[in-house]
Amino acid sequence: MEWYEALALLLGSIVALMAVGMPVALAFLAANIIGAWVFMGGERGVSALLNNGLGSLTKFALVPIPLFLLMGEIFFHTGLGARMFNAIDRLLGKLPGRLSYVTVLGGTGFSTLSGSSMGSTALLGSLMVPEMTARGYKKHMSIGPILGTGGLAIIIPPSALAVLLATLAQIDVGALLIAGIVPGLILAGFYIAMIWAQCRFDPGAAPAYEVTPMSGRDKLWLILRDVVPMIGVMVLTVAGMIGGVFTPSEAAAFGALGVLILAAAFRCLTWEAAKKSVTGALKVTLMAYLIVFGSATFSQLLAFSGASRGLIGWATGFDLEPIAMLLVMFGVLLVLGMFMEQISMMLLTVPIFFPLATQLGFDPIWFGLIMLLALEISFTTPPFGLLLFVMKGVSPPDTSMRDIYTAAFPFIGCSLLLVALLIAFPQLALWLPGR
């Protein structure tokens, strides 16, 4: 069988099973079994493939995923996240557009820990949009920052999605997490500048309103009580990885323990909150592990059938510069994001894109960061980006899709500008990991 026939069989089986309503992870598992039967000698091949797939789940690199997710779930269900949101809101005082800034700053913290752009968008949309609407904010000032927080959340550590991508691509988890720090800060700067410019040129977009004044002493106490402890756990977690004190797995354990201690110290660690936190983290972890299993076996089948080698040879046979091929892969991710969730997209593309990127001479950490940004941008790209429809579901009834598209474009532009900077200056991502 030719490589393109093998690729068509594998991908066609997945698409067909997804079309009849089978969950993506199970569709990949079923397609892998079909492929193993065809390419690896029937029942014996299926048994060997499943054994190899189970081996992929024993990697120590997977440990940070449940711990980072547990960290985020505790942060949310115990109310620690709400305390930080409220503190930032009060500290900003009468700053024009302050609720937009609160959304970016506080939302990024929650989204990073939760590892779910769809979940964080739904939460922030239902929490912040009604409040901003009641304060007279125009729709692009309330909706845009919420859609933009995903771009920050996916690259600023700790990011469960980055850990999963690194595991699937078999690259250094710690290096990918650390590589996102400088680009993440740059993107945050772009977002803040965007909000400032929108308020500057249209002061009525985010009208000021009276707030209870606070003394300097009260502000200091609020920072020390409700901001520093929460941010401190994240900073220490990341600093420990950068300094070589923690491995990514140890850093995740330290972060989860830190948030747990904070919740107990603030007397908000109830049995109900603990149960919801563990249940939420367990559900996403099981899905992530099933994804890893499916991806590992899919990669083996692509290699065993010759599809990987043939596809790479075909793609590199074009007279295209490596950057042109990068833009093609970026475009594929943008299109897939209109129809698929991020983890599903990774499952489909990582086994194909990373070997191709290596062949083209791209640094795998740098390419992983570009891919993470592409995954997030695709989620908010009109007309069919999935986050746009999530936002529509939690926005006021008079919000049109056109309003949501208009709000998304400036923040998509910020993310694309960051991608352009990373392509022009790769050391923005590679300097801190020392590559």
PDB file of N, CA, C and O in Angstrom, residues 194-205:
ATOM      1  N   MET A 194      -3.735  47.722  24.035  1.00  0.00           N
ATOM      2  CA  MET A 194      -4.952  47.738  23.220  1.00  0.00           C
ATOM      3  C   MET A 194      -6.126  48.324  24.007  1.00  0.00           C
ATOM      4  O   MET A 194      -6.877  49.178  23.501  1.00  0.00           O
ATOM      5  N   ILE A 195      -6.297  47.883  25.250  1.00  0.00           N
ATOM      6  CA  ILE A 195      -7.390  48.402  26.079  1.00  0.00           C
ATOM      7  C   ILE A 195      -7.199  49.893  26.332  1.00  0.00           C
ATOM      8  O   ILE A 195      -8.146  50.685  26.264  1.00  0.00           O
ATOM      9  N   TRP A 196      -5.959  50.291  26.628  1.00  0.00           N
ATOM     10  CA  TRP A 196      -5.674  51.712  26.872  1.00  0.00           C
ATOM     11  C   TRP A 196      -6.025  52.544  25.641  1.00  0.00           C
ATOM     12  O   TRP A 196      -6.645  53.610  25.760  1.00  0.00           O
ATOM     13  N   ALA A 197      -5.624  52.055  24.443  1.00  0.00           N
ATOM     14  CA  ALA A 197      -5.899  52.797  23.215  1.00  0.00           C
ATOM     15  C   ALA A 197      -7.403  52.894  22.954  1.00  0.00           C
ATOM     16  O   ALA A 197      -7.914  53.946  22.535  1.00  0.00           O
ATOM     17  N   GLN A 198      -8.130  51.805  23.202  1.00  0.00           N
ATOM     18  CA  GLN A 198      -9.574  51.831  22.991  1.00  0.00           C
ATOM     19  C   GLN A 198     -10.251  52.839  23.922  1.00  0.00           C
ATOM     20  O   GLN A 198     -11.168  53.557  23.511  1.00  0.00           O
ATOM     21  N   CYS A 199      -9.799  52.890  25.169  1.00  0.00           N
ATOM     22  CA  CYS A 199     -10.364  53.870  26.115  1.00  0.00           C
ATOM     23  C   CYS A 199      -9.946  55.290  25.745  1.00  0.00           C
ATOM     24  O   CYS A 199     -10.718  56.239  25.938  1.00  0.00           O
ATOM     25  N   ARG A 200      -8.754  55.440  25.240  1.00  0.00           N
ATOM     26  CA  ARG A 200      -8.238  56.762  24.880  1.00  0.00           C
ATOM     27  C   ARG A 200      -9.016  57.375  23.727  1.00  0.00           C
ATOM     28  O   ARG A 200      -9.377  58.560  23.758  1.00  0.00           O
ATOM     29  N   PHE A 201      -9.266  56.561  22.702  1.00  0.00           N
ATOM     30  CA  PHE A 201      -9.923  57.086  21.507  1.00  0.00           C
ATOM     31  C   PHE A 201     -11.450  57.079  21.614  1.00  0.00           C
ATOM     32  O   PHE A 201     -12.123  57.743  20.839  1.00  0.00           O
ATOM     33  N   ASP A 202     -11.973  56.318  22.563  1.00  0.00           N
ATOM     34  CA  ASP A 202     -13.421  56.298  22.769  1.00  0.00           C
ATOM     35  C   ASP A 202     -13.700  56.199  24.265  1.00  0.00           C
ATOM     36  O   ASP A 202     -14.006  55.125  24.779  1.00  0.00           O
ATOM     37  N   PRO A 203     -13.599  57.319  24.978  1.00  0.00           N
ATOM     38  CA  PRO A 203     -13.788  57.284  26.436  1.00  0.00           C
ATOM     39  C   PRO A 203     -15.148  56.718  26.848  1.00  0.00           C
ATOM     40  O   PRO A 203     -15.277  56.147  27.933  1.00  0.00           O
ATOM     41  N   GLY A 204     -16.157  56.854  25.995  1.00  0.00           N
ATOM     42  CA  GLY A 204     -17.475  56.333  26.329  1.00  0.00           C
ATOM     43  C   GLY A 204     -17.577  54.831  26.237  1.00  0.00           C
ATOM     44  O   GLY A 204     -18.592  54.246  26.655  1.00  0.00           O
ATOM     45  N   ALA A 205     -16.519  54.165  25.719  1.00  0.00           N
ATOM     46  CA  ALA A 205     -16.562  52.705  25.584  1.00  0.00           C
ATOM     47  C   ALA A 205     -16.506  52.018  26.939  1.00  0.00           C
ATOM     48  O   ALA A 205     -17.009  50.904  27.094  1.00  0.00           O
TER      49      ALA A 205
END
